[in-house]
mmCIF file of C-alpha atoms in Angstrom:
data_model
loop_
_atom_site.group_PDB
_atom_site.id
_atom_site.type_symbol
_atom_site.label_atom_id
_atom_site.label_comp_id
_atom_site.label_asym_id
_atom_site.label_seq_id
_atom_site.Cartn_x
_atom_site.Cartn_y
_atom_site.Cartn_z
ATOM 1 C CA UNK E 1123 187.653 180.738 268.266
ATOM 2 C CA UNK E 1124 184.747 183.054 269.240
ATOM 3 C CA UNK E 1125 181.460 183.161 267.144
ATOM 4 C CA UNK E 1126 179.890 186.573 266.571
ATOM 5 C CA UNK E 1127 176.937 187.522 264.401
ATOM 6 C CA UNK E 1128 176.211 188.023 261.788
ATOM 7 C CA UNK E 1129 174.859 191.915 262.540
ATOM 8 C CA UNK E 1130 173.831 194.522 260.176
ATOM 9 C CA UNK E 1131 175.397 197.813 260.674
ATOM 10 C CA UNK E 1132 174.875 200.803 258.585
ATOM 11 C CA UNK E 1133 177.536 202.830 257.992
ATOM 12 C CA UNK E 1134 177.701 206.762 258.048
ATOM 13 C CA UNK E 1135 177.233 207.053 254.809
ATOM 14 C CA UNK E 1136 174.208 204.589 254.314
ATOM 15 C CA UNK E 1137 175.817 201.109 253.281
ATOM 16 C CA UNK E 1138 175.281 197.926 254.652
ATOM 17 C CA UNK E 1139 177.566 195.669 255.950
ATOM 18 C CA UNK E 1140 177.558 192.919 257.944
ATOM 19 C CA UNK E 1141 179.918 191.507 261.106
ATOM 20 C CA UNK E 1142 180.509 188.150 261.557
ATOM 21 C CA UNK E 1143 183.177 186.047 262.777
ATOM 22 C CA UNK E 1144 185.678 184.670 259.914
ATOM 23 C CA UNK E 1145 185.095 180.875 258.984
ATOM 24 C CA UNK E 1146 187.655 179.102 256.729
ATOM 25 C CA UNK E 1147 185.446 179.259 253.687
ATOM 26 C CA UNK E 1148 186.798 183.806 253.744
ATOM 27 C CA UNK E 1149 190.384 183.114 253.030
ATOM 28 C CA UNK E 1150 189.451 183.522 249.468
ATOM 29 C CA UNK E 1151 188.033 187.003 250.660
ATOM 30 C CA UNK E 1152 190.915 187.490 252.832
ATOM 31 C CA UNK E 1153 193.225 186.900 249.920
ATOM 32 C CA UNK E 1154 191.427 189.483 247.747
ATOM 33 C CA UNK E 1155 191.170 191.925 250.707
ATOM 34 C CA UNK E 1156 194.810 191.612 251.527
ATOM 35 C CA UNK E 1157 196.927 193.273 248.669
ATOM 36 C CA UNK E 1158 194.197 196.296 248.502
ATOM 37 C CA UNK E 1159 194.988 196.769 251.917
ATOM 38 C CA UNK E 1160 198.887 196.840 251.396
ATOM 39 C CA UNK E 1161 198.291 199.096 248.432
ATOM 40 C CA UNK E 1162 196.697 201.635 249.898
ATOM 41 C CA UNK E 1163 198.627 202.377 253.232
ATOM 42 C CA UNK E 1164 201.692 201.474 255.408
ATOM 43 C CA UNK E 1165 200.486 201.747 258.459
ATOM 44 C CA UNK E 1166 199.690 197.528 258.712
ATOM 45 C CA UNK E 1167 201.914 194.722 258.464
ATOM 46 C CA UNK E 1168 200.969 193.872 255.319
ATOM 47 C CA UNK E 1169 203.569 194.392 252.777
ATOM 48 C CA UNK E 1170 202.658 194.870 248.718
ATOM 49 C CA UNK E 1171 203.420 192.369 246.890
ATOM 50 C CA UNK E 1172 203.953 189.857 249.732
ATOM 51 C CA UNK E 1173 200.772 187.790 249.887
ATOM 52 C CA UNK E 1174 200.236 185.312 252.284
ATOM 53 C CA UNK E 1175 200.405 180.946 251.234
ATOM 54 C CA UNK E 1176 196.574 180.030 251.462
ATOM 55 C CA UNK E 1177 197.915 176.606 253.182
ATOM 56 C CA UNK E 1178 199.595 178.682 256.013
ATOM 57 C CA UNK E 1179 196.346 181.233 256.289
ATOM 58 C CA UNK E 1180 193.978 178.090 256.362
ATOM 59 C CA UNK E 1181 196.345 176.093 259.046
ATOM 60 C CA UNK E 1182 196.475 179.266 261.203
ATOM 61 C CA UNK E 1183 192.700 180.241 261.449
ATOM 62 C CA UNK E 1184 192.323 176.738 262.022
ATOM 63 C CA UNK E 1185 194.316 176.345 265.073
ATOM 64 C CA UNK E 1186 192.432 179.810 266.698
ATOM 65 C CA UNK E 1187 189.202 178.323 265.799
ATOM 66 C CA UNK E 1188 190.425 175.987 268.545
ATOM 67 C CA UNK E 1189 190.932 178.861 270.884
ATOM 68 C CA UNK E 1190 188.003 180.387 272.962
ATOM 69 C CA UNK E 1191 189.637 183.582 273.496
ATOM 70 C CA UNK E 1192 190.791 184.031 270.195
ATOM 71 C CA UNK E 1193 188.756 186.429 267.877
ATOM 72 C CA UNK E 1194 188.550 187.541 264.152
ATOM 73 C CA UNK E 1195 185.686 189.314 262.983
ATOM 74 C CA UNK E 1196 185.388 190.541 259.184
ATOM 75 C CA UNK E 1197 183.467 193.084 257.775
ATOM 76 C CA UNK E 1198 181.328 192.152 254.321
ATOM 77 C CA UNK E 1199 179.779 194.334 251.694
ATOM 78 C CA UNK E 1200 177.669 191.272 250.406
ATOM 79 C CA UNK E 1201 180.556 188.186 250.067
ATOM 80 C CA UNK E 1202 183.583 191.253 249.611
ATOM 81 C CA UNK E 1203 186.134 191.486 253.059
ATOM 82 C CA UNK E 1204 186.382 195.223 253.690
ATOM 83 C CA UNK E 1205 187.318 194.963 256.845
ATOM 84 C CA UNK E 1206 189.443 192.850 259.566
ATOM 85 C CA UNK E 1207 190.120 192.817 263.517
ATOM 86 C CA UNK E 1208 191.989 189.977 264.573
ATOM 87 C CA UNK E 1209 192.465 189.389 268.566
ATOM 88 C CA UNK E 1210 194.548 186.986 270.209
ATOM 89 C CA UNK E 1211 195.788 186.083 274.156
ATOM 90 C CA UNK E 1212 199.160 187.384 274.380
ATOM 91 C CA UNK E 1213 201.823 184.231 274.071
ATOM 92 C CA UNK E 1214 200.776 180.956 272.945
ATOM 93 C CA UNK E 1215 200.118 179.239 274.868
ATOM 94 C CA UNK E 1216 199.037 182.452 277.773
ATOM 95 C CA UNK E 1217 201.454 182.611 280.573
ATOM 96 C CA UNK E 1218 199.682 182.377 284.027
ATOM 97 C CA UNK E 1219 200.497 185.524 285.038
ATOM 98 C CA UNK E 1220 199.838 187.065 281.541
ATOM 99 C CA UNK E 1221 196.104 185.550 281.231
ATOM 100 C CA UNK E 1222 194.502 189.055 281.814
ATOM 101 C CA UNK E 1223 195.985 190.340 278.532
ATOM 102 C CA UNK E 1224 194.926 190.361 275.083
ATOM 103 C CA UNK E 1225 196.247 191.805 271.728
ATOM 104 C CA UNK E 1226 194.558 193.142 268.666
ATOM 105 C CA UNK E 1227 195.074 193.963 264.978
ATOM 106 C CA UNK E 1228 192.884 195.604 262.745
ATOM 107 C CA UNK E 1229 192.854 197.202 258.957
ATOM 108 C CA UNK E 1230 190.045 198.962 257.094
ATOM 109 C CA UNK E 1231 189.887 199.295 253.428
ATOM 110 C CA UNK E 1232 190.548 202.963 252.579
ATOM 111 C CA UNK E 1233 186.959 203.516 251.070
ATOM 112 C CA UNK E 1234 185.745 202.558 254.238
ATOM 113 C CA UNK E 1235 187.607 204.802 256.541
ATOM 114 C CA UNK E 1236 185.434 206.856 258.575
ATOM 115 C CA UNK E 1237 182.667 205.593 258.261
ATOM 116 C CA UNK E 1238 182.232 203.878 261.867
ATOM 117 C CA UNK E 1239 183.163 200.107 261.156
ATOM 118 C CA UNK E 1240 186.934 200.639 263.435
ATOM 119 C CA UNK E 1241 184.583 202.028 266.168
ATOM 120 C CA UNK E 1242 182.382 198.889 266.523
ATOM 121 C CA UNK E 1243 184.931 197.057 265.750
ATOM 122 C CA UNK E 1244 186.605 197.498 269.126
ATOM 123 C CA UNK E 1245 183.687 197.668 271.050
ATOM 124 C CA UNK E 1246 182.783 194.070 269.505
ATOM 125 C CA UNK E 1247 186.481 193.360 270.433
ATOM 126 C CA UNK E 1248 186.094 194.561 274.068
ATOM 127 C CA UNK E 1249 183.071 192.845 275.122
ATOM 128 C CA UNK E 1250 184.035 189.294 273.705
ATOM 129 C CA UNK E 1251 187.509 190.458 275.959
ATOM 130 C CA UNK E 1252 185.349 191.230 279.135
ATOM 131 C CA UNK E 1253 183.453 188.187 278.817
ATOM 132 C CA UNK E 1254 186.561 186.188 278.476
ATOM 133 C CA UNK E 1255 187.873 187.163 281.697
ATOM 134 C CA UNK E 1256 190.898 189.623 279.927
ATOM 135 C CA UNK E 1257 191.467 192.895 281.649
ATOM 136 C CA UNK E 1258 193.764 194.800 279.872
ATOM 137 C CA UNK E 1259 194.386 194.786 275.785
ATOM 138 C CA UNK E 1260 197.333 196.080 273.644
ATOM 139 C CA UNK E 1261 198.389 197.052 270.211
ATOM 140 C CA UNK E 1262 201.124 198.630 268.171
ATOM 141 C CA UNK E 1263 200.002 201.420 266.069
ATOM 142 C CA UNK E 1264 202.539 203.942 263.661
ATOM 143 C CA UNK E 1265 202.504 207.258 264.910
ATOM 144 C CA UNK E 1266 202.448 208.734 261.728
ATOM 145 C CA UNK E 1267 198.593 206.904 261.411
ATOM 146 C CA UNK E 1268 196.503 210.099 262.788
ATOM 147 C CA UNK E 1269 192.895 208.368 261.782
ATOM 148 C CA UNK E 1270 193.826 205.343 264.041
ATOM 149 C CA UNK E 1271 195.629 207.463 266.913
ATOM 150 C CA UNK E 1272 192.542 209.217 267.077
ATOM 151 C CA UNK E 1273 189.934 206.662 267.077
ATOM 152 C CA UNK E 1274 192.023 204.729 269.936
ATOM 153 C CA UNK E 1275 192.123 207.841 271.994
ATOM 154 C CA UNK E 1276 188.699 208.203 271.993
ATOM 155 C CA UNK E 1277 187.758 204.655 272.650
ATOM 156 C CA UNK E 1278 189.978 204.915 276.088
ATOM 157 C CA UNK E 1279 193.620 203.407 274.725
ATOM 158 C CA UNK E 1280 196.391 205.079 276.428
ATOM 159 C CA UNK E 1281 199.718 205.478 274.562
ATOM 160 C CA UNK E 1282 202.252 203.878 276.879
ATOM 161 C CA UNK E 1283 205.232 204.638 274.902
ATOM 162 C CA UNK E 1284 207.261 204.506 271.549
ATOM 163 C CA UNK E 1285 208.922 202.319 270.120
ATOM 164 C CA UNK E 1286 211.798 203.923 268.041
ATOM 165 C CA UNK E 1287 212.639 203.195 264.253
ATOM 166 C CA UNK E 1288 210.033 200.059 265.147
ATOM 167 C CA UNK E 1289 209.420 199.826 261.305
ATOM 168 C CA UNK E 1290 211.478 200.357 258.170
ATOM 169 C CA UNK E 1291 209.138 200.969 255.106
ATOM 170 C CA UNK E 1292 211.165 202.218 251.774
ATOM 171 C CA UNK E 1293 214.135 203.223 253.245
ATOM 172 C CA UNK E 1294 212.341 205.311 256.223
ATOM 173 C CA UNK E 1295 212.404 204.548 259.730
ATOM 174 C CA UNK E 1296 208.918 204.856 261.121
ATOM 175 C CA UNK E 1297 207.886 205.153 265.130
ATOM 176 C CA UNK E 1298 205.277 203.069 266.684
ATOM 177 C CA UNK E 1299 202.945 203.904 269.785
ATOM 178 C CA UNK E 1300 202.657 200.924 272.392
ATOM 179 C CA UNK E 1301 199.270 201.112 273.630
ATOM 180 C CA UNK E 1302 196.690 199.351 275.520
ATOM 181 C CA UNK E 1303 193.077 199.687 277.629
ATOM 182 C CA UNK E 1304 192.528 198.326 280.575
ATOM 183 C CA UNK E 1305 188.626 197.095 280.795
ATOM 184 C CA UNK E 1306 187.617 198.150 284.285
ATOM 185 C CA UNK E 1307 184.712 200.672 285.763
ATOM 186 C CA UNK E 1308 187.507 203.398 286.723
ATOM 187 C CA UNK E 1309 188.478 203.691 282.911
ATOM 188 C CA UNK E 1310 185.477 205.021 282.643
ATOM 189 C CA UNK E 1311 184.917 207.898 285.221
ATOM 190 C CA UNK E 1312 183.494 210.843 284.520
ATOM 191 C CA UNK E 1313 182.808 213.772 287.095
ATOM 192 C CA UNK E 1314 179.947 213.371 289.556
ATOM 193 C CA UNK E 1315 177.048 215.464 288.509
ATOM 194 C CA UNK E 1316 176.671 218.445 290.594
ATOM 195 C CA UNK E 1317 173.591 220.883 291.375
ATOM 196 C CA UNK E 1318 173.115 224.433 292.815
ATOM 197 C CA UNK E 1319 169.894 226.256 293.082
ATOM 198 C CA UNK E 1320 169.211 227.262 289.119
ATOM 199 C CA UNK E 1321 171.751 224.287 287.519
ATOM 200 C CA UNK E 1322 173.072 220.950 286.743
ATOM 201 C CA UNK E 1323 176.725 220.292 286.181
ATOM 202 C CA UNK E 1324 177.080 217.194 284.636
ATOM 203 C CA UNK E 1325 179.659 215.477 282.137
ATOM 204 C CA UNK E 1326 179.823 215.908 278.581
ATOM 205 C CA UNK E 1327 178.075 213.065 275.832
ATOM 206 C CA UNK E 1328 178.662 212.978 272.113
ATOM 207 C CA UNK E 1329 174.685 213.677 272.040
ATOM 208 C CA UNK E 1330 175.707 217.204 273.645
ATOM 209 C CA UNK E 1331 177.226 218.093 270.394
ATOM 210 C CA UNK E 1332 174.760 219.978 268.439
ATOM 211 C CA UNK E 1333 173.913 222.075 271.555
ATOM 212 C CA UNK E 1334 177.944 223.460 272.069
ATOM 213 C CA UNK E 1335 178.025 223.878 268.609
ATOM 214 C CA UNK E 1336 175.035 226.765 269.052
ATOM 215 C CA UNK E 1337 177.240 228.641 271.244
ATOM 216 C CA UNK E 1338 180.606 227.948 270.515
ATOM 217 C CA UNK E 1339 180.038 228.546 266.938
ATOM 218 C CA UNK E 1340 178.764 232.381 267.855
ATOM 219 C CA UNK E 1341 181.204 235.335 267.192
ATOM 220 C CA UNK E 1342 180.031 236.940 269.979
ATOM 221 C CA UNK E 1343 180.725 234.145 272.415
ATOM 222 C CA UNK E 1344 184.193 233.144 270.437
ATOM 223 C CA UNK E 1345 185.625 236.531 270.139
ATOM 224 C CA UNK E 1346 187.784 236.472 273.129
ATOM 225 C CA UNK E 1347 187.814 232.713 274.153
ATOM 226 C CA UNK E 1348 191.121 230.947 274.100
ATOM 227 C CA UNK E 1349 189.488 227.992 271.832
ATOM 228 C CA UNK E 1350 189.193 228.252 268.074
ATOM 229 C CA UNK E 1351 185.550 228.930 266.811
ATOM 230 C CA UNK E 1352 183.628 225.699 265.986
ATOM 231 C CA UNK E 1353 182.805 225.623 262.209
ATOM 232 C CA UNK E 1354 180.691 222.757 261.905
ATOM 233 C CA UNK E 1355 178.865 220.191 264.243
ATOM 234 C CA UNK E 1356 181.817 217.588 263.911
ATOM 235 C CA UNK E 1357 184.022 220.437 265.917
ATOM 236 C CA UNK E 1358 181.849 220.285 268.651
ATOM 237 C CA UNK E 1359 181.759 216.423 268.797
ATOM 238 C CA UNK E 1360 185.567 216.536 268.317
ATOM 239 C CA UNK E 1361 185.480 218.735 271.166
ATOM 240 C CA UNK E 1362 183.563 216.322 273.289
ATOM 241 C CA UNK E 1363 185.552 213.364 272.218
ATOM 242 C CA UNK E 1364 188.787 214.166 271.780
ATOM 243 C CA UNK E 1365 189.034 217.077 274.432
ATOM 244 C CA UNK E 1366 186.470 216.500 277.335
ATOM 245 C CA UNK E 1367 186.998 212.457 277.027
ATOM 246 C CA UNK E 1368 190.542 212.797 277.162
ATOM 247 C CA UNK E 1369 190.684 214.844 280.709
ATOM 248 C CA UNK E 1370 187.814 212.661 281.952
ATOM 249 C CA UNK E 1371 190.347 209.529 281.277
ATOM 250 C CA UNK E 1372 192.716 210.713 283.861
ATOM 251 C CA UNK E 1373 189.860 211.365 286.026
ATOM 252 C CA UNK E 1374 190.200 215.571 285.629
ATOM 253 C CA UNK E 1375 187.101 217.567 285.449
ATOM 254 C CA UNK E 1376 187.653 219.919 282.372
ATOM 255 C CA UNK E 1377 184.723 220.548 281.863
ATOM 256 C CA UNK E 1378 181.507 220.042 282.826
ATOM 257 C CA UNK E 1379 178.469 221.128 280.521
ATOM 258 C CA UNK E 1380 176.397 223.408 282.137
ATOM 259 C CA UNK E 1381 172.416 223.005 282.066
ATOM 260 C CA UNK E 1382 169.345 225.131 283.614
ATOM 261 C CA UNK E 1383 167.105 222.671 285.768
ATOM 262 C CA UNK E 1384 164.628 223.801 283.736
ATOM 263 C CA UNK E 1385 165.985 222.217 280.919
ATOM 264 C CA UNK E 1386 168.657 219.278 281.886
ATOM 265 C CA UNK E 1387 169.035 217.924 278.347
ATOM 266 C CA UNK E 1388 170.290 220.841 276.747
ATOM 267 C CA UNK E 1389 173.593 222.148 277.630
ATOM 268 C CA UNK E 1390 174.501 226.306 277.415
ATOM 269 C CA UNK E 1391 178.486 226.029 278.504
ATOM 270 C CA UNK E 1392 180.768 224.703 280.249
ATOM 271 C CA UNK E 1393 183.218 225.048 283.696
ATOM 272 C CA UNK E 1394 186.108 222.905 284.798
ATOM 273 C CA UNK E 1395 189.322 222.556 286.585
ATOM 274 C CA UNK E 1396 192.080 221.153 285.067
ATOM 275 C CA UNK E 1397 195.779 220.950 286.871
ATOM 276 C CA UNK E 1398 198.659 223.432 286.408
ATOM 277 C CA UNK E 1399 200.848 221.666 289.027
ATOM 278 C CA UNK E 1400 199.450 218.569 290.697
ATOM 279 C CA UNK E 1401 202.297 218.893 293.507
ATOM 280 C CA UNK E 1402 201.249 222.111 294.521
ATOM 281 C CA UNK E 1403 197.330 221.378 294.322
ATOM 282 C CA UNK E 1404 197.487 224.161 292.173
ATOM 283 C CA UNK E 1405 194.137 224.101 289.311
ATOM 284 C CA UNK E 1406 192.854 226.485 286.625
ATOM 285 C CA UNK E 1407 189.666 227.565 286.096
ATOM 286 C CA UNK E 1408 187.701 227.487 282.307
ATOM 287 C CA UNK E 1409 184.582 228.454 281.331
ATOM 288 C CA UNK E 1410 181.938 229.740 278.651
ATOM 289 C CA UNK E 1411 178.425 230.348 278.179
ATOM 290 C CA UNK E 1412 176.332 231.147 275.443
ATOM 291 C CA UNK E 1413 175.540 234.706 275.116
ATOM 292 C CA UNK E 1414 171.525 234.575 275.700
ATOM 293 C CA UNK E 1415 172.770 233.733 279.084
ATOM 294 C CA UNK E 1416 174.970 236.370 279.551
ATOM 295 C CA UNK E 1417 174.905 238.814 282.961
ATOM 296 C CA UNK E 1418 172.500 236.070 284.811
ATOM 297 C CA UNK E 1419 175.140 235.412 287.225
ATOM 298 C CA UNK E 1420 175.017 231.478 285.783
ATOM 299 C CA UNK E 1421 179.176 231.183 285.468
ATOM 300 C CA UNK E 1422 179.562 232.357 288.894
ATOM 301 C CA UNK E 1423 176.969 230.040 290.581
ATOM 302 C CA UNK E 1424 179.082 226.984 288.671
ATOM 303 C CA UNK E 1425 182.329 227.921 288.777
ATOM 304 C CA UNK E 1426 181.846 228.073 292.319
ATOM 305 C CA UNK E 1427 179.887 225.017 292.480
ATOM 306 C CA UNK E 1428 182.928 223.596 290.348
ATOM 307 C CA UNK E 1429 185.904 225.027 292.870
ATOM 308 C CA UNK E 1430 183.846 223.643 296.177
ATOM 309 C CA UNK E 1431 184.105 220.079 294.068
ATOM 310 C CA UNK E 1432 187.809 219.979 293.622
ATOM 311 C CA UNK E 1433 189.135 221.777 296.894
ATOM 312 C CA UNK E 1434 187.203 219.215 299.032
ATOM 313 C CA UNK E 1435 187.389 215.723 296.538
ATOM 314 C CA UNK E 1436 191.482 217.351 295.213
ATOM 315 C CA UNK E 1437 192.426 218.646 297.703
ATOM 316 C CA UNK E 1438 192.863 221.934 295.272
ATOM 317 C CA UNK E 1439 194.539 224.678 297.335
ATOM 318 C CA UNK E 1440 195.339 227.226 294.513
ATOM 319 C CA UNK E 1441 192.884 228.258 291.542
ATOM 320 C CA UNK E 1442 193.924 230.360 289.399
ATOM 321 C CA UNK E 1443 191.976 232.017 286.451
ATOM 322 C CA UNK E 1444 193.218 233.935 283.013
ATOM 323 C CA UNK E 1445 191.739 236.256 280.535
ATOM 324 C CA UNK E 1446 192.846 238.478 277.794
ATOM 325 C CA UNK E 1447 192.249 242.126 279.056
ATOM 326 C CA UNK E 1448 189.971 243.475 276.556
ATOM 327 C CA UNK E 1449 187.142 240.628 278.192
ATOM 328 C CA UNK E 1450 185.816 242.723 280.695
ATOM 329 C CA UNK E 1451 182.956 240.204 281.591
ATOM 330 C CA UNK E 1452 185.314 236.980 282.187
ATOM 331 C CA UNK E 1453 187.310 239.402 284.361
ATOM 332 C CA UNK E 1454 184.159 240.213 286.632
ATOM 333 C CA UNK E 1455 183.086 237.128 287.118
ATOM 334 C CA UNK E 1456 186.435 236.029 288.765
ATOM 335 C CA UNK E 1457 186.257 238.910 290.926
ATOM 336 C CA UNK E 1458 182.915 237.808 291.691
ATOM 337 C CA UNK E 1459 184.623 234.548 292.919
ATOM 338 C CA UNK E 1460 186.614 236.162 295.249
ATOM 339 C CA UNK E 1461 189.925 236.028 293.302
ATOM 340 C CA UNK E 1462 192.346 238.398 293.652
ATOM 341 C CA UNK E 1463 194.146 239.900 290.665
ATOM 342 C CA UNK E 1464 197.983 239.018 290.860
ATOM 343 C CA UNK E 1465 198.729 241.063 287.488
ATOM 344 C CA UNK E 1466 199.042 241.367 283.623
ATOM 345 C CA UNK E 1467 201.413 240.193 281.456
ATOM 346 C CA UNK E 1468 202.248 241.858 278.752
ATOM 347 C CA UNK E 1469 201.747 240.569 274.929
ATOM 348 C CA UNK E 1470 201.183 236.836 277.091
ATOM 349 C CA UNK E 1471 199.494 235.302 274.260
ATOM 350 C CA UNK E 1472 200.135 235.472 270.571
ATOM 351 C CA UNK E 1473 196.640 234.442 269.374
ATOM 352 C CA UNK E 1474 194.772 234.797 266.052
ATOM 353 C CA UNK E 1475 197.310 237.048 264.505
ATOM 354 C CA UNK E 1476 197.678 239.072 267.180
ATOM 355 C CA UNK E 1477 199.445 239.622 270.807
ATOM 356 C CA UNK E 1478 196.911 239.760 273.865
ATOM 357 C CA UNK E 1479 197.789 241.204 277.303
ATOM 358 C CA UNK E 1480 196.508 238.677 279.752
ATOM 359 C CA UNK E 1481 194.911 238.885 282.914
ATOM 360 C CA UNK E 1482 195.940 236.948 286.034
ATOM 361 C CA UNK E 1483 193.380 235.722 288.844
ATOM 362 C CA UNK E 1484 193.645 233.376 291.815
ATOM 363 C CA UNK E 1485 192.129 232.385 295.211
ATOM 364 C CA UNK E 1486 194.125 230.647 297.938
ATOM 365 C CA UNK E 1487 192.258 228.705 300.161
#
């Protein structure tokens, strides 16, 4: 088995704990750390009331302590398990043409949810994985567990499928999402930064947050946007994470952040393309901007920096636009791009308690 640590890590809230790879000395903590974790959710394999022989627990993490690929890291508030991520090669022994794959478990005590420990976690996971040679990793996960859905979306795991009535707990059937990661420099893409004469397009970071959340959390800038107002900080990292991450994974680029030259760090909106119909090269065009940058002309110069991008790397041949009538600005600045108006539908959009007429826009190339 793999050694790691032992590494401090602080978690969001300001407690220690440390990492470290799980000797056969823990079972003890393993076997205290075990029912909590049945207790307090379904969405592992451990079942209350069913607690693992120590003999069986001792032979097993003796035989992976044999195995180089192997991997279990626990997570220790002083000598107390909080936390567990066991990873494996998929069959024992690996079939030769399965090497490249390994497979993962993890659980979290509830009082430690959210707190960052699943997140490094993984990325412990994923470098011992790299290292080791293995390309692609896999899990099960219930879809019913939102907190780990999330956190596996926004560390790059794709869901791959569903298994059906995959788990029976008290009488319910519950679903399970097959997913996986595949370790490579092309799971990581994110769209090329781009410059015109007054800006930088570039992609969205987490460290962007604070600067959306200036803008998007204005009622000026929010009152006819299609988004929901940010209300806090964490809506604007959600935004990055969860929203902007997810498009860059399939290599689609909604959006980029928009920056003055002048200052590169700080971002003041965003533009992007993302696809209505890939088989008729047909994108739409977003954007926003915060409002002490309003009527500069900046959404035109990178929206079209943004269109040039996609119709020559794309292959985009339609891009279309939308806006609900009443923004007279929005509507401007796709005339300003040359788009022609193709009409309004009426009541389009039922949005914030209310019906919208929308606007239609689009330039043919």
């Amino acid at each position: 088995m793999a050694t790691f640590g032992p590494e401090e890590f602080g978690t969001k809230s300001g407690r220690c704990v440390v990492f470290r790879h799980c000797e056969v000395e823990d079972v003890d903590a393993f076997l205290a750390f075990q029912p909590q974790v049945a207790a307090e959710t379904s969405n592992t394999l451990q079942v209350v009331g069913r607690i693992p022989e120590r003999a069986k627990i001792e032979a097993a993490w003796q035989t992976s302590i044999q195995d180089p690929i192997a991997l279990r890291i626990g997570v220790f508030a002083e000598n107390r398990m909080v936390a567990q991520l066991g990873f494996h090669p998929e069959g024992q022994p690996p079939h030769p043409w399965t090497r490249h794959i390994g497979r993962f478990g993890m659980m979290i005590l509830k009082e430690y949810w959210g707190e960052g420990i699943g997140r490094r976690l993984l990325e412990i996971m994923e470098a011992h994985a790299k290292n080791c040679g293995i390309t692609r990793i896999e899990a099960m996960v219930r879809t019913q567990n939102d907190r780990g859905v999330k956190l596996y979306r926004r560390m790059g795991y794709q869901i791959e499928g569903t298994r059906r009535q995959a788990a029976l707990i008290e009488g319910t059937f519950q679903d399970e999402y097959f997913i996986s990661k595949l370790l490579d420099a092309a799971n990581e893409w994110r769209p090329p930064c781009l410059e015109t004469d007054r800006l930088i397009l570039r992609a969205l970071e987490l460290p962007d947050a604070p600067a959306i959340f200036e803008y998007a959390s204005n009622p000026r800038v929010r009152q006819y946007t299609l988004w929901e107002p940010h209300q806090t900080v964490k809506d604007s990292e959600s935004y990055v994470l969860d929203y902007a991450h997810d498009y860059y994974r399939d290599h689609t680029p909604e959006p980029w952040g928009i920056a003055l030259k002048s200052d590169p760090k700080k971002i003041i909106g965003t533009v992007g393309l993302f696809w209505v119909s890939k088989n008729a090269k047909s994108m739409e065009l977003a954007y926003a901007i915060g409002e002490p940058h309003w009527g500069k002309g900046i959404v035109v110069e990178a929206s079209r920096a943004a269109i040039e991008y996609v119709q020559r790397e794309f292959g985009a041949i339609r891009i279309q636009a939308r806006c609900k009538v009443e923004n007279r600005a929005s509507a401007r600045v796709m005339e300003k791009l040359g788009m022609q108006h193709e009409g309004t539908l009426k009541s389009a959009l039922f949005h914030r308690g209310r019906h919208w007429d929308m606007h239609y826009y689009a330039i043919v190339r």
